């Protein structure tokens, strides 16, 4: 499948995020039920048509990761770049997906912090996953109405945040996420995803080979 880079899925596939590497370095996260509870509590204002995701990034993320030397911190700036594309594309489901992700961080104000806290450092990657990977396949309104789809959204959010659900090891968390992965279960879309994963793996091996070659050169310290 040749994805158009201006479609949500096309934008996701163009990112080449290394899923395998992320599974190897997950940090401890909160219970998955707690993340799902926050998703279910998203205010209606976050789902309004025409909502500016870019504006939400500044409101939500800069409070969590402030930078006294810049209008936006580095994670917020990177997330703002994704948000600007989401806004420009005018894909309603993608916009809702990004907004729900931002609410999940913002929910600290109303519901208190999770334990451990949700990490905002990979916010751009999380926004991309929720807006471009999941939302076009499962509309965020289904995340609110259906418990299994909400669990999928919570697991997607936590994984791309770089966190492991509390009480689960990597094998369990991976099996549960993959069993709910709506994109992978769609035959045609899943093929495009597998092609992306293969491309990322080839690039990773190439980088490793180049690093080994560089280390073997005379004079390398």
mmCIF file of C-alpha atoms in Angstrom:
data_model
loop_
_atom_site.group_PDB
_atom_site.id
_atom_site.type_symbol
_atom_site.label_atom_id
_atom_site.label_comp_id
_atom_site.label_asym_id
_atom_site.label_seq_id
_atom_site.Cartn_x
_atom_site.Cartn_y
_atom_site.Cartn_z
ATOM 1 C CA UNK A 1 0.000 0.000 0.000
ATOM 2 C CA UNK A 2 1.426 3.361 -0.985
ATOM 3 C CA UNK A 3 0.163 5.799 1.592
ATOM 4 C CA UNK A 4 -0.422 9.437 0.740
ATOM 5 C CA UNK A 5 1.677 11.443 3.206
ATOM 6 C CA UNK A 6 -1.108 13.990 3.633
ATOM 7 C CA UNK A 7 -3.567 11.391 4.928
ATOM 8 C CA UNK A 8 -3.432 10.592 8.651
ATOM 9 C CA UNK A 9 -2.033 7.107 8.063
ATOM 10 C CA UNK A 10 0.393 8.437 5.470
ATOM 11 C CA UNK A 11 1.715 10.962 7.950
ATOM 12 C CA UNK A 12 2.147 8.222 10.546
ATOM 13 C CA UNK A 13 3.978 5.874 8.206
ATOM 14 C CA UNK A 14 6.268 8.698 7.107
ATOM 15 C CA UNK A 15 7.505 9.149 10.691
ATOM 16 C CA UNK A 16 9.349 5.816 10.859
ATOM 17 C CA UNK A 17 9.113 5.557 14.654
ATOM 18 C CA UNK A 18 11.054 2.523 15.899
ATOM 19 C CA UNK A 19 8.472 0.425 17.718
ATOM 20 C CA UNK A 20 10.865 -2.428 18.513
ATOM 21 C CA UNK A 21 13.381 -0.104 20.128
ATOM 22 C CA UNK A 22 10.657 1.506 22.214
ATOM 23 C CA UNK A 23 9.513 -1.849 23.590
ATOM 24 C CA UNK A 24 13.050 -2.388 24.856
ATOM 25 C CA UNK A 25 13.243 0.808 26.905
ATOM 26 C CA UNK A 26 9.841 1.430 28.457
ATOM 27 C CA UNK A 27 9.733 3.244 31.786
ATOM 28 C CA UNK A 28 7.259 2.343 34.549
ATOM 29 C CA UNK A 29 3.807 3.795 34.008
ATOM 30 C CA UNK A 30 0.481 3.990 35.827
ATOM 31 C CA UNK A 31 -2.206 1.276 35.701
ATOM 32 C CA UNK A 32 -3.923 1.053 32.338
ATOM 33 C CA UNK A 33 -7.345 1.402 33.985
ATOM 34 C CA UNK A 34 -6.323 4.801 35.341
ATOM 35 C CA UNK A 35 -5.342 6.037 31.883
ATOM 36 C CA UNK A 36 -8.604 4.685 30.461
ATOM 37 C CA UNK A 37 -10.557 6.447 33.212
ATOM 38 C CA UNK A 38 -9.026 9.756 32.219
ATOM 39 C CA UNK A 39 -9.850 9.196 28.568
ATOM 40 C CA UNK A 40 -13.462 8.457 29.491
ATOM 41 C CA UNK A 41 -13.632 11.759 31.394
ATOM 42 C CA UNK A 42 -12.607 13.983 28.465
ATOM 43 C CA UNK A 43 -14.665 17.210 28.487
ATOM 44 C CA UNK A 44 -16.968 17.815 25.544
ATOM 45 C CA UNK A 45 -15.061 21.026 24.812
ATOM 46 C CA UNK A 46 -12.059 18.914 23.750
ATOM 47 C CA UNK A 47 -14.196 17.219 21.094
ATOM 48 C CA UNK A 48 -15.711 20.330 19.527
ATOM 49 C CA UNK A 49 -15.385 20.639 15.723
ATOM 50 C CA UNK A 50 -12.794 23.192 14.722
ATOM 51 C CA UNK A 51 -10.879 22.957 17.989
ATOM 52 C CA UNK A 52 -7.301 24.225 17.603
ATOM 53 C CA UNK A 53 -4.992 21.397 18.621
ATOM 54 C CA UNK A 54 -2.035 23.753 18.243
ATOM 55 C CA UNK A 55 -3.507 26.106 20.833
ATOM 56 C CA UNK A 56 -4.132 23.207 23.208
ATOM 57 C CA UNK A 57 -0.485 22.182 23.017
ATOM 58 C CA UNK A 58 0.586 25.537 24.392
ATOM 59 C CA UNK A 59 -2.061 25.473 27.113
ATOM 60 C CA UNK A 60 -1.384 21.911 28.261
ATOM 61 C CA UNK A 61 2.201 20.928 27.594
ATOM 62 C CA UNK A 62 4.010 24.139 28.401
ATOM 63 C CA UNK A 63 2.560 23.968 31.893
ATOM 64 C CA UNK A 64 3.863 20.410 32.327
ATOM 65 C CA UNK A 65 7.329 20.973 30.827
ATOM 66 C CA UNK A 66 8.027 24.721 31.062
ATOM 67 C CA UNK A 67 11.129 26.314 29.579
ATOM 68 C CA UNK A 68 11.954 29.677 31.185
ATOM 69 C CA UNK A 69 14.156 30.603 28.224
ATOM 70 C CA UNK A 70 11.636 30.009 25.437
ATOM 71 C CA UNK A 71 7.919 30.512 24.752
ATOM 72 C CA UNK A 72 7.570 26.722 24.409
ATOM 73 C CA UNK A 73 9.707 23.906 25.783
ATOM 74 C CA UNK A 74 11.340 21.493 23.331
ATOM 75 C CA UNK A 75 8.707 18.736 23.826
ATOM 76 C CA UNK A 76 5.952 21.310 23.401
ATOM 77 C CA UNK A 77 7.570 22.740 20.263
ATOM 78 C CA UNK A 78 7.831 19.291 18.702
ATOM 79 C CA UNK A 79 4.240 18.526 19.654
ATOM 80 C CA UNK A 80 3.165 21.879 18.227
ATOM 81 C CA UNK A 81 4.612 20.877 14.853
ATOM 82 C CA UNK A 82 2.468 17.735 14.836
ATOM 83 C CA UNK A 83 -0.548 19.702 16.063
ATOM 84 C CA UNK A 84 -0.156 22.260 13.287
ATOM 85 C CA UNK A 85 -0.333 19.478 10.695
ATOM 86 C CA UNK A 86 -3.371 17.962 12.409
ATOM 87 C CA UNK A 87 -5.112 21.334 12.308
ATOM 88 C CA UNK A 88 -4.121 21.978 8.697
ATOM 89 C CA UNK A 89 -5.346 18.576 7.492
ATOM 90 C CA UNK A 90 -8.848 19.195 8.896
ATOM 91 C CA UNK A 91 -9.416 15.498 9.562
ATOM 92 C CA UNK A 92 -11.996 15.551 12.348
ATOM 93 C CA UNK A 93 -11.179 12.156 13.863
ATOM 94 C CA UNK A 94 -7.454 12.943 13.916
ATOM 95 C CA UNK A 95 -8.148 16.276 15.576
ATOM 96 C CA UNK A 96 -10.260 14.561 18.234
ATOM 97 C CA UNK A 97 -7.567 11.943 18.789
ATOM 98 C CA UNK A 98 -4.904 14.564 19.414
ATOM 99 C CA UNK A 99 -7.239 16.517 21.689
ATOM 100 C CA UNK A 100 -8.016 13.440 23.801
ATOM 101 C CA UNK A 101 -4.293 12.804 24.186
ATOM 102 C CA UNK A 102 -3.765 16.368 25.379
ATOM 103 C CA UNK A 103 -6.663 16.054 27.813
ATOM 104 C CA UNK A 104 -5.099 12.897 29.249
ATOM 105 C CA UNK A 105 -2.120 14.987 30.357
ATOM 106 C CA UNK A 106 -4.274 17.976 31.311
ATOM 107 C CA UNK A 107 -6.498 15.782 33.495
ATOM 108 C CA UNK A 108 -3.929 16.153 36.271
ATOM 109 C CA UNK A 109 -5.570 19.475 37.106
ATOM 110 C CA UNK A 110 -8.984 17.884 37.709
ATOM 111 C CA UNK A 111 -8.152 14.298 38.666
ATOM 112 C CA UNK A 112 -4.705 14.658 40.189
ATOM 113 C CA UNK A 113 -1.494 13.078 38.892
ATOM 114 C CA UNK A 114 -1.222 9.397 38.125
ATOM 115 C CA UNK A 115 1.320 7.241 39.963
ATOM 116 C CA UNK A 116 3.781 7.124 38.288
ATOM 117 C CA UNK A 117 3.016 10.329 36.435
ATOM 118 C CA UNK A 118 2.277 10.330 32.729
ATOM 119 C CA UNK A 119 5.428 11.411 30.918
ATOM 120 C CA UNK A 120 5.056 14.313 28.461
ATOM 121 C CA UNK A 121 8.562 14.168 26.986
ATOM 122 C CA UNK A 122 7.486 12.228 23.874
ATOM 123 C CA UNK A 123 4.329 14.278 23.385
ATOM 124 C CA UNK A 124 4.873 14.694 19.638
ATOM 125 C CA UNK A 125 5.074 10.941 19.148
ATOM 126 C CA UNK A 126 1.985 10.375 21.301
ATOM 127 C CA UNK A 127 -0.042 13.004 19.439
ATOM 128 C CA UNK A 128 1.007 11.455 16.138
ATOM 129 C CA UNK A 129 0.038 7.961 17.282
ATOM 130 C CA UNK A 130 -3.338 8.993 18.651
ATOM 131 C CA UNK A 131 -4.212 11.322 15.752
ATOM 132 C CA UNK A 132 -2.685 9.527 12.785
ATOM 133 C CA UNK A 133 -2.393 5.879 13.773
ATOM 134 C CA UNK A 134 -5.464 5.147 15.901
ATOM 135 C CA UNK A 135 -8.109 7.839 15.374
ATOM 136 C CA UNK A 136 -8.568 7.287 11.599
ATOM 137 C CA UNK A 137 -9.274 3.596 12.233
ATOM 138 C CA UNK A 138 -11.299 3.940 15.448
ATOM 139 C CA UNK A 139 -12.990 7.307 15.890
ATOM 140 C CA UNK A 140 -12.227 8.771 19.339
ATOM 141 C CA UNK A 141 -15.941 8.887 20.059
ATOM 142 C CA UNK A 142 -15.755 5.088 20.151
ATOM 143 C CA UNK A 143 -13.000 5.346 22.759
ATOM 144 C CA UNK A 144 -15.592 6.915 25.037
ATOM 145 C CA UNK A 145 -18.433 4.519 24.228
ATOM 146 C CA UNK A 146 -16.680 1.143 24.071
ATOM 147 C CA UNK A 147 -14.527 -0.273 26.878
ATOM 148 C CA UNK A 148 -12.279 -2.350 24.606
ATOM 149 C CA UNK A 149 -11.610 0.549 22.256
ATOM 150 C CA UNK A 150 -10.926 2.771 25.269
ATOM 151 C CA UNK A 151 -8.437 0.199 26.534
ATOM 152 C CA UNK A 152 -6.791 0.240 23.105
ATOM 153 C CA UNK A 153 -6.561 4.029 23.222
ATOM 154 C CA UNK A 154 -5.117 3.971 26.745
ATOM 155 C CA UNK A 155 -2.528 1.364 25.771
ATOM 156 C CA UNK A 156 -1.632 3.283 22.628
ATOM 157 C CA UNK A 157 -1.188 6.477 24.632
ATOM 158 C CA UNK A 158 0.941 4.821 27.297
ATOM 159 C CA UNK A 159 3.124 2.840 24.890
ATOM 160 C CA UNK A 160 4.008 5.780 22.671
ATOM 161 C CA UNK A 161 4.650 7.802 25.822
ATOM 162 C CA UNK A 162 7.372 5.248 26.509
ATOM 163 C CA UNK A 163 5.703 3.768 29.579
ATOM 164 C CA UNK A 164 4.746 0.263 30.664
ATOM 165 C CA UNK A 165 1.367 -0.277 32.366
ATOM 166 C CA UNK A 166 1.747 -0.940 36.079
ATOM 167 C CA UNK A 167 1.416 -4.613 36.961
ATOM 168 C CA UNK A 168 2.324 -5.835 33.465
ATOM 169 C CA UNK A 169 5.609 -7.051 32.051
ATOM 170 C CA UNK A 170 6.655 -6.203 28.511
ATOM 171 C CA UNK A 171 5.429 -9.495 27.042
ATOM 172 C CA UNK A 172 1.984 -9.109 28.602
ATOM 173 C CA UNK A 173 1.633 -5.442 27.670
ATOM 174 C CA UNK A 174 2.711 -6.138 24.115
ATOM 175 C CA UNK A 175 0.333 -9.068 23.694
ATOM 176 C CA UNK A 176 -2.594 -7.056 25.036
ATOM 177 C CA UNK A 177 -1.869 -4.038 22.845
ATOM 178 C CA UNK A 178 -1.400 -6.144 19.723
ATOM 179 C CA UNK A 179 -4.608 -8.083 20.394
ATOM 180 C CA UNK A 180 -6.530 -4.795 20.395
ATOM 181 C CA UNK A 181 -4.596 -3.065 17.610
ATOM 182 C CA UNK A 182 -7.319 -2.028 15.157
ATOM 183 C CA UNK A 183 -4.820 -0.857 12.557
ATOM 184 C CA UNK A 184 -2.918 -4.125 12.517
ATOM 185 C CA UNK A 185 -6.164 -6.120 12.346
ATOM 186 C CA UNK A 186 -7.228 -4.276 9.185
ATOM 187 C CA UNK A 187 -5.726 -6.410 6.410
ATOM 188 C CA UNK A 188 -4.829 -3.682 3.929
ATOM 189 C CA UNK A 189 -3.751 -1.110 6.509
ATOM 190 C CA UNK A 190 -1.890 -3.746 8.484
ATOM 191 C CA UNK A 191 0.183 -4.554 5.416
ATOM 192 C CA UNK A 192 1.285 -0.930 5.155
ATOM 193 C CA UNK A 193 2.185 -0.990 8.837
ATOM 194 C CA UNK A 194 4.288 -4.125 8.432
ATOM 195 C CA UNK A 195 6.107 -2.533 5.503
ATOM 196 C CA UNK A 196 6.895 0.447 7.707
ATOM 197 C CA UNK A 197 8.168 -1.785 10.517
ATOM 198 C CA UNK A 198 10.389 -3.646 8.062
ATOM 199 C CA UNK A 199 11.789 -0.361 6.737
ATOM 200 C CA UNK A 200 12.532 0.863 10.256
ATOM 201 C CA UNK A 201 14.265 -2.417 11.104
ATOM 202 C CA UNK A 202 16.443 -2.205 7.985
ATOM 203 C CA UNK A 203 17.427 1.360 8.870
ATOM 204 C CA UNK A 204 18.218 0.350 12.449
ATOM 205 C CA UNK A 205 20.475 -2.490 11.299
ATOM 206 C CA UNK A 206 22.199 -0.164 8.866
ATOM 207 C CA UNK A 207 22.900 2.346 11.643
ATOM 208 C CA UNK A 208 24.267 -0.414 13.865
ATOM 209 C CA UNK A 209 26.516 -1.710 11.079
ATOM 210 C CA UNK A 210 27.877 1.773 10.440
ATOM 211 C CA UNK A 211 28.518 2.236 14.147
ATOM 212 C CA UNK A 212 30.452 -1.040 14.288
ATOM 213 C CA UNK A 213 32.482 -0.050 11.239
ATOM 214 C CA UNK A 214 33.297 3.313 12.778
ATOM 215 C CA UNK A 215 34.330 1.669 16.045
ATOM 216 C CA UNK A 216 36.656 -0.714 14.191
ATOM 217 C CA UNK A 217 38.545 2.019 12.345
ATOM 218 C CA UNK A 218 42.112 2.733 13.504
ATOM 219 C CA UNK A 219 42.300 5.694 15.831
ATOM 220 C CA UNK A 220 38.708 5.360 17.031
ATOM 221 C CA UNK A 221 38.424 5.976 20.746
#
